[in-house]
């Protein structure tokens, strides 16, 4: 490209020097045009291909627009179509943002990798029947939506759906993740929305995260946790988190988790 620019510059200088007499100012116009050409060449952006990512993008056929939000009630109604496998999930989750709100992510993903490998061997049914109390028995990952944020840049939403053996203790979760893709490179991943629960009678818990992404790529997460210990009142913990997503990086700008409070049970 630089060689071609030098040749072009030489041709333009030759034409300027050997052509008919120019009026005052015309040479400066040629020079100005050369400067513009040089600027365009210098600022040209090259986005490298990412075949593995491009293959994953094909699994996200539903395109959404901002503002975009997900509530626990909406999560409960999601029926996953198609599944992601270990290689694809590892690609998307290679950089999970660090925050106390996402403490269970690594544990849940590791359980998924184990179960996915068992399914790949064709021995899942026998394996699942031998799982013990409290152990994860079912785990699947579904591609959901994508939002375009720029040239070869997206936010991908995908859901991890898992549950343990149906006995006490028991737990389950439907967690929707948001992964930032910037110029064909996988950026950071966060929990965008969630509905999870479980318990060990008579104790039970319920956790909900509502996520909202606005037109400026700012994210708001609303947390609500309820702990029922078989008493007249339940313990409620709420939190508000604000984040900004830019160039594949997620930055927390506000974290406000309230102290637990007691609230009378609703009849």
mmCIF file of C-alpha atoms in Angstrom:
data_model
loop_
_atom_site.group_PDB
_atom_site.id
_atom_site.type_symbol
_atom_site.label_atom_id
_atom_site.label_comp_id
_atom_site.label_asym_id
_atom_site.label_seq_id
_atom_site.Cartn_x
_atom_site.Cartn_y
_atom_site.Cartn_z
ATOM 1 C CA UNK A 1 0.000 0.000 0.000
ATOM 2 C CA UNK A 2 2.845 2.448 0.856
ATOM 3 C CA UNK A 3 4.593 1.557 -2.419
ATOM 4 C CA UNK A 4 1.428 2.338 -4.373
ATOM 5 C CA UNK A 5 1.102 5.656 -2.556
ATOM 6 C CA UNK A 6 4.679 6.627 -3.451
ATOM 7 C CA UNK A 7 4.027 5.804 -7.117
ATOM 8 C CA UNK A 8 0.801 7.823 -7.082
ATOM 9 C CA UNK A 9 2.605 10.749 -5.485
ATOM 10 C CA UNK A 10 5.361 10.627 -8.143
ATOM 11 C CA UNK A 11 2.799 10.580 -10.968
ATOM 12 C CA UNK A 12 0.941 13.557 -9.528
ATOM 13 C CA UNK A 13 4.175 15.529 -9.075
ATOM 14 C CA UNK A 14 5.222 14.699 -12.663
ATOM 15 C CA UNK A 15 1.873 15.859 -14.060
ATOM 16 C CA UNK A 16 2.109 19.024 -12.023
ATOM 17 C CA UNK A 17 5.651 19.778 -13.205
ATOM 18 C CA UNK A 18 5.233 18.913 -16.911
ATOM 19 C CA UNK A 19 1.694 20.057 -17.610
ATOM 20 C CA UNK A 20 0.627 23.453 -18.925
ATOM 21 C CA UNK A 21 1.053 26.508 -16.782
ATOM 22 C CA UNK A 22 -1.112 26.435 -13.676
ATOM 23 C CA UNK A 23 -2.894 29.229 -12.073
ATOM 24 C CA UNK A 24 -1.800 30.193 -8.654
ATOM 25 C CA UNK A 25 -3.206 27.806 -6.014
ATOM 26 C CA UNK A 26 -3.694 24.710 -8.185
ATOM 27 C CA UNK A 27 -0.489 22.981 -7.027
ATOM 28 C CA UNK A 28 -1.571 23.387 -3.421
ATOM 29 C CA UNK A 29 -4.864 21.677 -4.324
ATOM 30 C CA UNK A 30 -2.954 18.661 -5.667
ATOM 31 C CA UNK A 31 -0.810 18.557 -2.557
ATOM 32 C CA UNK A 32 -3.920 18.770 -0.424
ATOM 33 C CA UNK A 33 -5.454 15.820 -2.271
ATOM 34 C CA UNK A 34 -2.288 13.811 -1.718
ATOM 35 C CA UNK A 35 -2.446 14.571 1.982
ATOM 36 C CA UNK A 36 -6.051 13.375 2.093
ATOM 37 C CA UNK A 37 -5.141 10.147 0.293
ATOM 38 C CA UNK A 38 -2.295 9.572 2.724
ATOM 39 C CA UNK A 39 -4.642 10.128 5.665
ATOM 40 C CA UNK A 40 -7.141 7.592 4.365
ATOM 41 C CA UNK A 41 -4.419 5.001 3.877
ATOM 42 C CA UNK A 42 -3.026 5.633 7.330
ATOM 43 C CA UNK A 43 -6.410 5.396 9.050
ATOM 44 C CA UNK A 44 -7.642 2.307 7.164
ATOM 45 C CA UNK A 45 -8.783 -0.333 9.666
ATOM 46 C CA UNK A 46 -8.119 -4.011 9.190
ATOM 47 C CA UNK A 47 -10.406 -6.397 11.091
ATOM 48 C CA UNK A 48 -8.983 -9.899 11.242
ATOM 49 C CA UNK A 49 -11.232 -12.846 10.466
ATOM 50 C CA UNK A 50 -12.242 -15.117 13.361
ATOM 51 C CA UNK A 51 -13.636 -18.362 11.878
ATOM 52 C CA UNK A 52 -14.532 -19.916 15.258
ATOM 53 C CA UNK A 53 -16.485 -16.839 16.286
ATOM 54 C CA UNK A 54 -18.155 -16.526 12.893
ATOM 55 C CA UNK A 55 -19.395 -20.124 13.243
ATOM 56 C CA UNK A 56 -20.879 -19.298 16.660
ATOM 57 C CA UNK A 57 -22.567 -16.145 15.334
ATOM 58 C CA UNK A 58 -24.539 -18.302 12.903
ATOM 59 C CA UNK A 59 -26.243 -19.908 15.909
ATOM 60 C CA UNK A 60 -27.722 -16.555 17.022
ATOM 61 C CA UNK A 61 -30.412 -15.926 14.370
ATOM 62 C CA UNK A 62 -32.599 -13.595 16.440
ATOM 63 C CA UNK A 63 -31.508 -9.950 16.259
ATOM 64 C CA UNK A 64 -32.736 -7.468 18.862
ATOM 65 C CA UNK A 65 -32.343 -3.697 19.204
ATOM 66 C CA UNK A 66 -31.697 -1.361 22.105
ATOM 67 C CA UNK A 67 -33.191 -0.587 24.505
ATOM 68 C CA UNK A 68 -33.282 -4.261 25.492
ATOM 69 C CA UNK A 69 -34.371 -5.754 28.807
ATOM 70 C CA UNK A 70 -34.949 -9.178 30.353
ATOM 71 C CA UNK A 71 -36.908 -9.976 33.516
ATOM 72 C CA UNK A 72 -37.144 -13.203 35.502
ATOM 73 C CA UNK A 73 -40.702 -13.666 34.229
ATOM 74 C CA UNK A 74 -39.437 -13.509 30.640
ATOM 75 C CA UNK A 75 -36.622 -15.937 31.428
ATOM 76 C CA UNK A 76 -39.133 -18.472 32.778
ATOM 77 C CA UNK A 77 -40.831 -18.518 29.363
ATOM 78 C CA UNK A 78 -37.688 -18.954 27.272
ATOM 79 C CA UNK A 79 -37.557 -22.220 25.382
ATOM 80 C CA UNK A 80 -34.051 -22.771 24.092
ATOM 81 C CA UNK A 81 -33.658 -23.821 20.465
ATOM 82 C CA UNK A 82 -30.395 -25.483 19.599
ATOM 83 C CA UNK A 83 -27.557 -25.816 22.073
ATOM 84 C CA UNK A 84 -24.016 -24.607 22.442
ATOM 85 C CA UNK A 85 -21.243 -27.100 23.093
ATOM 86 C CA UNK A 86 -18.196 -26.898 25.339
ATOM 87 C CA UNK A 87 -15.851 -25.411 22.716
ATOM 88 C CA UNK A 88 -18.334 -22.665 21.873
ATOM 89 C CA UNK A 89 -19.134 -21.829 25.515
ATOM 90 C CA UNK A 90 -15.429 -21.673 26.401
ATOM 91 C CA UNK A 91 -14.929 -19.234 23.529
ATOM 92 C CA UNK A 92 -17.705 -16.920 24.743
ATOM 93 C CA UNK A 93 -16.869 -17.151 28.451
ATOM 94 C CA UNK A 94 -13.092 -16.782 28.208
ATOM 95 C CA UNK A 95 -13.206 -13.491 30.138
ATOM 96 C CA UNK A 96 -15.981 -13.206 32.742
ATOM 97 C CA UNK A 97 -16.024 -9.809 34.454
ATOM 98 C CA UNK A 98 -14.936 -9.980 38.090
ATOM 99 C CA UNK A 99 -17.631 -9.044 40.578
ATOM 100 C CA UNK A 100 -19.273 -10.535 43.663
ATOM 101 C CA UNK A 101 -22.498 -10.684 41.674
ATOM 102 C CA UNK A 102 -20.973 -13.364 39.419
ATOM 103 C CA UNK A 103 -19.391 -15.657 42.012
ATOM 104 C CA UNK A 104 -21.262 -18.803 40.946
ATOM 105 C CA UNK A 105 -20.463 -18.515 37.236
ATOM 106 C CA UNK A 106 -17.241 -20.543 37.161
ATOM 107 C CA UNK A 107 -18.737 -23.343 39.253
ATOM 108 C CA UNK A 108 -21.860 -23.581 37.059
ATOM 109 C CA UNK A 109 -19.868 -23.545 33.812
ATOM 110 C CA UNK A 110 -17.508 -26.280 35.027
ATOM 111 C CA UNK A 111 -20.511 -28.489 35.790
ATOM 112 C CA UNK A 112 -21.797 -27.841 32.270
ATOM 113 C CA UNK A 113 -18.462 -28.869 30.736
ATOM 114 C CA UNK A 114 -18.529 -32.159 32.673
ATOM 115 C CA UNK A 115 -22.107 -32.954 31.652
ATOM 116 C CA UNK A 116 -21.517 -31.977 28.024
ATOM 117 C CA UNK A 117 -18.545 -34.355 27.846
ATOM 118 C CA UNK A 118 -20.689 -37.179 29.281
ATOM 119 C CA UNK A 119 -23.348 -36.504 26.647
ATOM 120 C CA UNK A 120 -20.674 -36.563 23.932
ATOM 121 C CA UNK A 121 -19.688 -40.070 25.083
ATOM 122 C CA UNK A 122 -23.306 -41.245 24.867
ATOM 123 C CA UNK A 123 -23.462 -42.305 28.533
ATOM 124 C CA UNK A 124 -25.559 -39.460 29.975
ATOM 125 C CA UNK A 125 -28.626 -41.469 31.092
ATOM 126 C CA UNK A 126 -26.643 -43.951 33.192
ATOM 127 C CA UNK A 127 -24.477 -41.155 34.571
ATOM 128 C CA UNK A 128 -27.489 -38.998 35.528
ATOM 129 C CA UNK A 129 -29.159 -41.902 37.353
ATOM 130 C CA UNK A 130 -26.109 -42.233 39.590
ATOM 131 C CA UNK A 131 -25.958 -38.588 40.681
ATOM 132 C CA UNK A 132 -26.314 -37.971 44.408
ATOM 133 C CA UNK A 133 -28.329 -35.426 46.403
ATOM 134 C CA UNK A 134 -27.359 -31.841 45.695
ATOM 135 C CA UNK A 135 -25.280 -32.680 42.610
ATOM 136 C CA UNK A 136 -25.943 -31.055 39.257
ATOM 137 C CA UNK A 137 -27.809 -33.489 37.041
ATOM 138 C CA UNK A 138 -28.936 -31.408 34.063
ATOM 139 C CA UNK A 139 -27.144 -28.521 32.344
ATOM 140 C CA UNK A 140 -27.619 -27.014 28.889
ATOM 141 C CA UNK A 141 -26.586 -23.792 27.149
ATOM 142 C CA UNK A 142 -28.787 -22.094 24.561
ATOM 143 C CA UNK A 143 -27.993 -19.255 22.114
ATOM 144 C CA UNK A 144 -30.654 -16.536 22.403
ATOM 145 C CA UNK A 145 -30.186 -13.097 20.812
ATOM 146 C CA UNK A 146 -27.625 -10.754 19.308
ATOM 147 C CA UNK A 147 -27.469 -6.960 19.102
ATOM 148 C CA UNK A 148 -25.154 -5.275 16.612
ATOM 149 C CA UNK A 149 -23.021 -2.544 18.182
ATOM 150 C CA UNK A 150 -20.758 -1.642 15.250
ATOM 151 C CA UNK A 151 -18.572 -3.082 12.504
ATOM 152 C CA UNK A 152 -18.047 -6.792 13.356
ATOM 153 C CA UNK A 153 -19.167 -5.936 16.890
ATOM 154 C CA UNK A 154 -22.092 -7.414 18.838
ATOM 155 C CA UNK A 155 -23.541 -8.275 22.203
ATOM 156 C CA UNK A 156 -24.474 -11.960 22.328
ATOM 157 C CA UNK A 157 -27.045 -13.234 24.833
ATOM 158 C CA UNK A 158 -26.989 -16.911 25.806
ATOM 159 C CA UNK A 159 -28.561 -18.893 28.638
ATOM 160 C CA UNK A 160 -27.227 -21.549 31.011
ATOM 161 C CA UNK A 161 -30.051 -23.739 32.339
ATOM 162 C CA UNK A 162 -29.167 -26.219 35.094
ATOM 163 C CA UNK A 163 -30.736 -28.162 37.939
ATOM 164 C CA UNK A 164 -29.643 -30.632 40.594
ATOM 165 C CA UNK A 165 -31.095 -34.000 41.552
ATOM 166 C CA UNK A 166 -34.750 -33.478 42.502
ATOM 167 C CA UNK A 167 -34.490 -34.013 46.243
ATOM 168 C CA UNK A 168 -33.522 -31.971 49.295
ATOM 169 C CA UNK A 169 -31.316 -30.044 48.957
ATOM 170 C CA UNK A 170 -32.335 -28.882 45.481
ATOM 171 C CA UNK A 171 -31.301 -25.931 43.317
ATOM 172 C CA UNK A 172 -31.837 -24.680 39.791
ATOM 173 C CA UNK A 173 -30.965 -21.640 37.688
ATOM 174 C CA UNK A 174 -31.644 -20.020 34.360
ATOM 175 C CA UNK A 175 -28.869 -17.497 33.834
ATOM 176 C CA UNK A 176 -28.658 -15.246 30.777
ATOM 177 C CA UNK A 177 -25.163 -14.036 29.943
ATOM 178 C CA UNK A 178 -24.153 -11.090 27.751
ATOM 179 C CA UNK A 179 -20.859 -11.366 25.876
ATOM 180 C CA UNK A 180 -19.308 -8.335 24.187
ATOM 181 C CA UNK A 181 -17.786 -8.941 20.747
ATOM 182 C CA UNK A 182 -15.597 -6.086 19.486
ATOM 183 C CA UNK A 183 -14.216 -6.168 15.940
ATOM 184 C CA UNK A 184 -14.317 -9.968 15.753
ATOM 185 C CA UNK A 185 -12.632 -10.371 19.132
ATOM 186 C CA UNK A 186 -14.387 -11.846 22.169
ATOM 187 C CA UNK A 187 -14.480 -9.362 25.033
ATOM 188 C CA UNK A 188 -15.928 -9.652 28.515
ATOM 189 C CA UNK A 189 -18.978 -11.575 29.669
ATOM 190 C CA UNK A 190 -21.419 -10.640 32.439
ATOM 191 C CA UNK A 191 -24.574 -12.074 33.961
ATOM 192 C CA UNK A 192 -27.328 -9.995 32.360
ATOM 193 C CA UNK A 193 -30.425 -11.601 33.876
ATOM 194 C CA UNK A 194 -31.272 -14.558 36.062
ATOM 195 C CA UNK A 195 -33.947 -16.534 37.855
ATOM 196 C CA UNK A 196 -32.694 -19.154 40.268
ATOM 197 C CA UNK A 197 -33.891 -20.866 43.402
ATOM 198 C CA UNK A 198 -33.929 -23.951 45.560
ATOM 199 C CA UNK A 199 -33.794 -24.981 49.155
ATOM 200 C CA UNK A 200 -33.568 -27.628 51.813
ATOM 201 C CA UNK A 201 -36.922 -27.884 53.587
ATOM 202 C CA UNK A 202 -38.111 -25.874 55.374
ATOM 203 C CA UNK A 203 -35.632 -23.276 54.047
ATOM 204 C CA UNK A 204 -35.967 -21.936 50.478
ATOM 205 C CA UNK A 205 -34.520 -19.097 48.436
ATOM 206 C CA UNK A 206 -35.303 -17.200 45.246
ATOM 207 C CA UNK A 207 -32.926 -14.965 43.257
ATOM 208 C CA UNK A 208 -33.828 -12.621 40.413
ATOM 209 C CA UNK A 209 -31.714 -10.288 38.292
ATOM 210 C CA UNK A 210 -33.315 -7.952 35.784
ATOM 211 C CA UNK A 211 -31.023 -6.582 33.083
ATOM 212 C CA UNK A 212 -31.438 -3.513 30.908
ATOM 213 C CA UNK A 213 -29.217 -2.322 28.022
ATOM 214 C CA UNK A 214 -29.891 1.186 26.705
ATOM 215 C CA UNK A 215 -28.954 2.950 23.447
ATOM 216 C CA UNK A 216 -25.675 4.238 24.932
ATOM 217 C CA UNK A 217 -24.521 0.693 25.795
ATOM 218 C CA UNK A 218 -25.058 1.333 29.484
ATOM 219 C CA UNK A 219 -26.302 -1.615 31.518
ATOM 220 C CA UNK A 220 -28.409 -1.633 34.658
ATOM 221 C CA UNK A 221 -28.804 -4.770 36.773
ATOM 222 C CA UNK A 222 -31.479 -4.980 39.485
ATOM 223 C CA UNK A 223 -30.989 -7.735 42.055
ATOM 224 C CA UNK A 224 -33.595 -9.189 44.425
ATOM 225 C CA UNK A 225 -32.972 -12.162 46.727
ATOM 226 C CA UNK A 226 -35.549 -13.713 49.049
ATOM 227 C CA UNK A 227 -34.659 -16.115 51.860
ATOM 228 C CA UNK A 228 -37.522 -17.987 53.535
ATOM 229 C CA UNK A 229 -36.517 -19.761 56.741
ATOM 230 C CA UNK A 230 -40.047 -20.884 57.633
ATOM 231 C CA UNK A 231 -40.700 -17.874 59.824
ATOM 232 C CA UNK A 232 -43.425 -15.178 59.694
ATOM 233 C CA UNK A 233 -41.048 -12.870 57.812
ATOM 234 C CA UNK A 234 -38.719 -13.426 54.896
ATOM 235 C CA UNK A 235 -35.307 -11.843 54.395
ATOM 236 C CA UNK A 236 -34.983 -9.646 51.310
ATOM 237 C CA UNK A 237 -31.762 -8.299 49.823
ATOM 238 C CA UNK A 238 -31.791 -5.874 46.911
ATOM 239 C CA UNK A 239 -29.053 -4.301 44.819
ATOM 240 C CA UNK A 240 -28.518 -1.918 41.934
ATOM 241 C CA UNK A 241 -25.537 -2.203 39.604
ATOM 242 C CA UNK A 242 -24.655 0.096 36.716
ATOM 243 C CA UNK A 243 -22.132 -0.782 34.035
ATOM 244 C CA UNK A 244 -20.752 0.617 30.804
ATOM 245 C CA UNK A 245 -19.765 -1.499 27.819
ATOM 246 C CA UNK A 246 -17.122 -0.117 25.460
ATOM 247 C CA UNK A 247 -14.760 -1.810 23.017
ATOM 248 C CA UNK A 248 -15.504 -5.235 24.478
ATOM 249 C CA UNK A 249 -14.759 -4.155 28.057
ATOM 250 C CA UNK A 250 -17.335 -3.855 30.860
ATOM 251 C CA UNK A 251 -16.768 -1.337 33.659
ATOM 252 C CA UNK A 252 -18.851 -1.114 36.834
ATOM 253 C CA UNK A 253 -19.739 2.501 37.525
ATOM 254 C CA UNK A 254 -22.079 1.899 40.466
ATOM 255 C CA UNK A 255 -22.585 -0.910 42.978
ATOM 256 C CA UNK A 256 -25.256 -0.472 45.618
ATOM 257 C CA UNK A 257 -26.226 -3.630 47.479
ATOM 258 C CA UNK A 258 -28.586 -2.925 50.359
ATOM 259 C CA UNK A 259 -28.482 -4.567 53.765
ATOM 260 C CA UNK A 260 -30.959 -7.431 54.176
ATOM 261 C CA UNK A 261 -34.351 -6.443 55.524
ATOM 262 C CA UNK A 262 -37.249 -8.396 56.998
ATOM 263 C CA UNK A 263 -40.617 -8.335 55.281
ATOM 264 C CA UNK A 264 -43.896 -9.995 56.225
ATOM 265 C CA UNK A 265 -44.860 -12.888 54.005
ATOM 266 C CA UNK A 266 -47.574 -12.292 51.455
ATOM 267 C CA UNK A 267 -50.628 -14.482 51.866
#
